[in-house]
Coordinates of C-alpha atoms in Angstrom, one line a residue:
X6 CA -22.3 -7.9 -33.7
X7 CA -23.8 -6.0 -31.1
X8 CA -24.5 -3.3 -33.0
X9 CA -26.1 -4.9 -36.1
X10 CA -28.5 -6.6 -33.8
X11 CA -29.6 -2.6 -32.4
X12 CA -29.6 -1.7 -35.7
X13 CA -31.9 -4.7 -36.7
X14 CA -33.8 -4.1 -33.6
X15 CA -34.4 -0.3 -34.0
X16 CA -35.7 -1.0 -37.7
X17 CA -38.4 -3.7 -36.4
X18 CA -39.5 -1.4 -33.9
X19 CA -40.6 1.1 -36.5
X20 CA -41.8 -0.8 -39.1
X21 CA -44.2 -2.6 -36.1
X22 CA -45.2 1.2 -34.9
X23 CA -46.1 1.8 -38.2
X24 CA -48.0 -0.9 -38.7
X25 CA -49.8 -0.9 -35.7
X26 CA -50.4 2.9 -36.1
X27 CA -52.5 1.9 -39.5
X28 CA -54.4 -0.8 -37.3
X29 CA -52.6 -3.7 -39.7
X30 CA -52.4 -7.0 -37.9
X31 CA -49.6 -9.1 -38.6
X32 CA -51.3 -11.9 -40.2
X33 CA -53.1 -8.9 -42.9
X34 CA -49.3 -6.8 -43.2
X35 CA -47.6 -10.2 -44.0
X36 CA -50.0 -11.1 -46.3
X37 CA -49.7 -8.0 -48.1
X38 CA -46.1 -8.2 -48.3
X39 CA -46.4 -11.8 -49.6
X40 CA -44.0 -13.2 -46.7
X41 CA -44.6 -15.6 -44.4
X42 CA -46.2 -14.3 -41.1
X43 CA -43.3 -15.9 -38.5
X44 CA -40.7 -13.8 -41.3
X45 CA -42.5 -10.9 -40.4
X46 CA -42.4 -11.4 -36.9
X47 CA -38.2 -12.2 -36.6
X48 CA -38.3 -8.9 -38.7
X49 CA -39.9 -6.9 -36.4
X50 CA -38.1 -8.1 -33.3
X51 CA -34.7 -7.8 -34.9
X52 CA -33.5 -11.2 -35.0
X53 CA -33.3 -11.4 -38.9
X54 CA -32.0 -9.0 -41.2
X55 CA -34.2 -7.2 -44.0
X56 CA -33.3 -8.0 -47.6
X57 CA -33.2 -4.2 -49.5
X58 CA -35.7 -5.3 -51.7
X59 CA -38.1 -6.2 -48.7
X60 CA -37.3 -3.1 -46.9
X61 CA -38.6 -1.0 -49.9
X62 CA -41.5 -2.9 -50.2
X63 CA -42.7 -1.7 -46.8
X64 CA -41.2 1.3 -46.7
X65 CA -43.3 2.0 -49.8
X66 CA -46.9 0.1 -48.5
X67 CA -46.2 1.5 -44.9
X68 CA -45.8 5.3 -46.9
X69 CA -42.6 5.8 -44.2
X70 CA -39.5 7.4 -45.6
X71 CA -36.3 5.7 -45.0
X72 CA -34.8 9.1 -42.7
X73 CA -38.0 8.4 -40.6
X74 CA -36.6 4.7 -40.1
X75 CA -33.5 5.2 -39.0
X76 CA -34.2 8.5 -37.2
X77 CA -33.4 7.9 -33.7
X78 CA -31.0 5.1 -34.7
X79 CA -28.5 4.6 -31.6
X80 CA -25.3 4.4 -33.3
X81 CA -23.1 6.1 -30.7
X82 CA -20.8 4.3 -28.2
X83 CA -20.2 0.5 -28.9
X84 CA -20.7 1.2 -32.7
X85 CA -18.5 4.6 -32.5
X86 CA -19.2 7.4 -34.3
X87 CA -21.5 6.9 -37.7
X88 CA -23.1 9.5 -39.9
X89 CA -26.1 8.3 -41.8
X90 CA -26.4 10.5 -45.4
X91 CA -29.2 10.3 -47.8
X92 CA -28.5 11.1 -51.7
X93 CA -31.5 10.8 -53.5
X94 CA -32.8 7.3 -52.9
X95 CA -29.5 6.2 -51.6
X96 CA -28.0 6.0 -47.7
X97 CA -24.5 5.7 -47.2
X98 CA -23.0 5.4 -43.3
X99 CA -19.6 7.1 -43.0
X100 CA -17.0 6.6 -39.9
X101 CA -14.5 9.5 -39.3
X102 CA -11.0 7.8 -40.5
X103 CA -9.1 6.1 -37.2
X104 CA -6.4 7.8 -35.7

């Protein structure tokens, strides 16, 4: 659990950066996402999950590309080892088989 909540976390943190960086308030960003403006803010903050569908949306009105989200993404440690791969429009996370 630990690590999807810093994974949720990490995520918010960029799509907020992003927005701020374009000078978006939250009310305005929400508004052009059509989602309620208290969704927006559990989203950035990581305490709810982003539905794939959403996560396009802003990916696509924010103009970010999805190995700029997740760059950065702590996934060492409590998580163990994960490897994030892109195929076309597509990520995938493998772990290394245990033993």
């Amino acid at each position: 659990m630990i690590c999807e909540n810093s994974v949720d976390a990490h995520i918010g943190v960029k799509i907020r950066k992003a927005r701020e960086e374009r000078s978006w308030g939250e009310q305005a960003f929400a508004k052009r996402l059509n989602i309620p403006v208290c969704l927006l803010i559990e989203l950035e903050r990581g305490s709810k999950r982003l539905e794939p569908k959403l996560l396009f949306r802003i990916l696509k009105l924010l103009s970010i590309d999805m190995r700029d989200l997740f760059s950065g993404l702590p996934l060492q440690g409590r998580c163990g080892s994960v490897r994030l791969s892109f195929v076309g429009d597509a990520l995938g996370a493998n772990r290394p088989a245990a033993g």
